[in-house]
């Protein structure tokens, strides 16, 4: 499969949340420059594109605006629409149903202008594609009703020359990409604060029908402390994506019983001593 190098870069609270009341803390504001310097600068990954999910775009890019559709729009040409071939950076957005009401064709973040590329499916209406063209927002068609990620990655490379992609999605997108083996590295900046929320999204989240609660193992790469804010950056390489059958055969399902495990160790020791006698 042709794809760019992919890493996940996120900002979290001490309790693993990526959104919630903790984002209003002075400590979070103090952490922001550190987070941007690592994830969007040139000293670490030197990314040339990022990918966001629909919910992230609704909240941060379009502010829940509806698209300005023209029901009398002429039929647009078939295939992808490349409004801008060369940009300072590209911002790909997953939008399989064609619902995002962009007000402009770029996102300005961390000192960089990123041209928006909407990732849609074949089921998206002609009216919506016409809307994107009028806004000069690029789009690529990847899949019939669900997004074909392999095709999306291939188009990123072939049409836009993407070499390094940052995934800045919600927890469900992050976890789904990890479980599918797309991600090479994970890094996250931990804000020295928490809010204990139970309904806010966390760094990784299973979504029924899309991903499973089967673990992924990581290999430690480096850690960095920001003296200004007290934030911590943890950087890992993806070590192993466990396959479901392999995991169940080796470990079964359900969390580890630590008391039973400790007693099992003691029992084995006692059995060994008894056999020596």
XYZ file of C-alpha atoms in Angstrom:
277
model
C 0.000 0.000 0.000
C 1.277 3.436 -0.943
C 0.951 5.893 1.918
C 2.842 8.707 3.650
C 4.638 8.366 6.971
C 1.858 8.818 9.542
C 2.039 10.021 13.123
C -0.522 10.996 15.748
C 0.125 14.212 17.669
C -2.345 15.200 20.386
C -2.761 17.399 23.438
C -4.229 15.634 26.477
C -5.040 16.205 30.131
C -3.470 14.092 32.860
C -6.562 11.876 32.739
C -6.181 11.251 29.003
C -8.885 13.601 27.705
C -8.462 15.543 24.467
C -11.373 17.926 25.090
C -13.215 19.288 28.106
C -13.060 21.834 30.898
C -9.296 21.392 31.273
C -8.816 23.280 27.976
C -9.697 26.515 29.834
C -6.871 26.106 32.358
C -3.994 28.634 32.319
C -1.713 25.591 32.232
C -3.281 24.500 28.929
C -2.738 27.941 27.431
C 0.876 27.899 28.616
C 1.353 24.467 27.003
C 0.069 25.490 23.562
C 3.385 26.893 22.177
C 5.200 23.696 23.216
C 2.518 21.557 21.548
C 2.646 23.549 18.305
C 6.446 23.667 18.225
C 6.706 19.868 18.383
C 3.809 18.841 16.172
C 3.812 21.565 13.562
C 7.409 22.793 13.461
C 10.356 21.384 11.500
C 12.561 19.857 14.203
C 10.713 16.562 14.699
C 8.355 15.224 12.016
C 8.380 18.097 9.498
C 4.863 17.262 8.324
C 3.392 18.598 5.098
C -0.243 17.600 5.689
C -2.662 16.807 8.474
C -5.884 14.799 8.641
C -8.944 15.579 10.755
C -12.267 13.835 11.304
C -15.706 15.242 10.610
C -16.448 16.178 14.232
C -13.167 18.045 14.592
C -13.927 19.981 11.402
C -17.473 20.752 12.542
C -16.210 22.221 15.802
C -12.971 23.898 14.719
C -13.163 24.561 10.956
C -16.782 25.247 10.015
C -18.345 26.019 13.417
C -21.381 23.934 12.444
C -22.267 26.159 9.484
C -24.371 24.422 6.845
C -23.070 24.350 3.253
C -24.588 26.899 0.872
C -26.058 24.491 -1.676
C -27.443 25.437 -5.079
C -30.125 22.889 -6.023
C -30.011 24.197 -9.615
C -26.251 23.733 -9.958
C -24.972 22.410 -13.256
C -23.490 18.913 -13.264
C -19.847 19.183 -12.219
C -17.092 17.325 -14.106
C -16.498 13.754 -12.875
C -13.599 12.792 -10.629
C -11.508 14.725 -8.134
C -11.211 18.506 -7.966
C -7.751 19.945 -7.307
C -8.121 23.652 -6.611
C -4.552 24.090 -5.327
C -1.716 21.695 -6.220
C 1.024 23.363 -4.201
C 0.420 24.814 -0.748
C 2.340 25.627 2.399
C 0.504 22.668 3.915
C -2.606 20.589 3.184
C -5.416 19.886 5.606
C -7.401 16.774 4.651
C -10.834 16.398 6.220
C -12.956 13.235 6.343
C -16.429 14.166 5.080
C -17.976 11.003 3.634
C -21.533 12.426 3.585
C -20.669 15.926 2.349
C -22.000 18.020 5.240
C -19.280 20.538 6.096
C -20.096 24.185 5.442
C -16.694 25.721 4.765
C -16.505 29.488 4.738
C -13.023 29.572 3.163
C -10.624 27.150 1.536
C -7.827 27.232 4.094
C -7.111 26.891 7.786
C -4.592 29.110 9.534
C -3.015 27.354 12.515
C 0.402 27.369 14.201
C 1.554 30.099 11.832
C 0.818 28.081 8.685
C -1.835 28.396 5.959
C -3.200 24.942 5.097
C -5.291 24.381 1.989
C -8.385 22.255 2.695
C -8.918 18.988 0.837
C -12.332 17.453 1.547
C -12.339 13.638 1.437
C -15.735 12.510 0.176
C -17.422 9.396 -1.223
C -19.289 8.693 -4.444
C -22.641 9.143 -2.699
C -22.035 12.864 -2.074
C -24.438 15.031 -4.073
C -23.625 17.125 -7.118
C -24.869 20.177 -5.204
C -22.277 19.664 -2.501
C -19.436 19.180 -4.973
C -20.573 22.375 -6.694
C -20.446 24.127 -3.312
C -16.849 22.981 -2.754
C -15.852 24.183 -6.212
C -17.403 27.588 -5.594
C -15.443 27.831 -2.336
C -12.278 26.688 -4.162
C -11.971 23.780 -1.729
C -10.280 20.730 -3.233
C -11.927 17.337 -2.922
C -10.947 13.738 -3.577
C -13.450 10.909 -4.031
C -12.414 7.833 -2.057
C -14.902 4.973 -1.905
C -18.558 4.382 -2.749
C -20.394 4.898 0.570
C -17.576 4.560 3.106
C -14.141 6.128 2.799
C -11.515 3.872 1.248
C -8.465 4.856 3.293
C -5.956 2.992 1.138
C -7.186 4.946 -1.887
C -7.143 8.178 0.129
C -3.496 7.695 1.130
C -2.561 6.865 -2.455
C -4.197 10.072 -3.709
C -2.475 12.097 -0.992
C 0.873 10.909 -2.310
C 0.139 10.992 -6.050
C -1.957 14.167 -6.299
C -0.466 16.329 -3.546
C 2.997 14.857 -2.942
C 2.347 14.245 0.749
C 5.295 12.571 2.476
C 4.492 13.089 6.168
C 0.939 13.143 7.505
C -0.176 14.194 10.975
C -3.404 12.640 12.220
C -5.168 15.118 14.478
C -8.475 13.397 14.819
C -10.761 12.497 17.649
C -10.202 9.408 19.761
C -12.206 7.120 17.471
C -10.250 8.103 14.365
C -6.925 7.818 16.202
C -7.723 4.338 17.465
C -9.173 3.096 14.184
C -6.024 4.138 12.323
C -3.830 2.482 14.927
C -5.813 -0.753 14.784
C -5.598 -0.795 10.974
C -1.816 -0.514 11.088
C -1.624 2.882 9.398
C 0.263 4.720 12.157
C 4.063 4.738 12.484
C 4.503 6.890 15.589
C 2.463 8.461 18.388
C 3.318 11.565 20.379
C 1.212 13.439 22.871
C 1.729 16.473 25.073
C 0.280 16.128 28.565
C -1.066 19.321 30.158
C -0.462 19.513 33.938
C -4.173 19.520 34.660
C -7.310 17.346 34.590
C -11.063 17.698 34.985
C -12.263 14.137 35.656
C -14.803 14.256 32.844
C -16.600 11.016 31.995
C -18.417 12.114 28.843
C -15.621 13.938 27.011
C -13.460 12.210 24.368
C -10.173 10.595 25.251
C -6.971 9.995 23.295
C -8.050 6.601 21.927
C -11.628 5.321 21.751
C -13.229 2.181 20.341
C -16.216 2.684 18.034
C -18.482 -0.307 17.579
C -18.392 -1.593 14.036
C -15.286 0.442 13.209
C -12.589 -0.718 15.648
C -12.048 -3.176 18.482
C -10.666 -3.196 21.994
C -7.646 -5.270 21.028
C -4.356 -3.727 22.227
C -1.549 -2.025 20.349
C 1.980 -2.112 21.803
C 4.403 0.820 21.633
C 8.162 1.247 21.881
C 9.429 4.258 23.836
C 11.414 6.764 21.769
C 11.891 9.946 23.804
C 10.460 12.293 26.389
C 10.738 16.048 26.694
C 9.678 18.413 29.485
C 8.583 21.982 28.847
C 10.024 24.044 31.701
C 7.736 26.966 30.893
C 4.467 25.117 31.421
C 5.360 21.879 33.188
C 3.926 19.904 30.241
C 5.372 16.580 29.156
C 5.832 15.245 25.629
C 5.853 11.455 25.276
C 6.972 9.987 21.963
C 6.539 6.339 20.930
C 6.966 4.157 17.867
C 4.224 1.648 17.099
C 5.661 -1.743 18.044
C 2.870 -4.280 17.420
C -0.751 -4.189 16.344
C -2.209 -7.328 17.858
C -4.563 -9.310 15.662
C -7.787 -10.351 17.370
C -7.374 -14.105 16.959
C -3.747 -13.958 18.041
C -4.618 -11.905 21.125
C -7.496 -14.146 22.227
C -5.443 -17.300 21.732
C -2.578 -15.946 23.837
C -4.403 -13.935 26.510
C -8.152 -14.395 26.157
C -10.558 -11.511 26.682
C -11.147 -9.494 29.836
C -8.763 -7.548 32.070
C -5.981 -9.143 34.047
C -6.782 -10.328 37.576
C -3.750 -9.028 39.473
C -4.587 -10.834 42.714
C -4.964 -14.143 40.886
C -1.737 -13.488 38.980
C 0.184 -12.831 42.223
C -1.269 -15.932 43.869
C -0.453 -17.955 40.782
C 3.188 -16.900 41.090
C 3.235 -17.872 44.765
C 1.577 -21.206 43.972
C 4.180 -21.958 41.306
C 6.978 -21.121 43.753
C 5.497 -23.363 46.440
C 5.069 -26.195 43.932
C 8.704 -25.855 42.834
C 9.954 -25.939 46.439
C 7.768 -28.976 47.199
C 9.098 -30.874 44.170
C 12.691 -30.231 45.257
C 11.984 -31.800 48.628
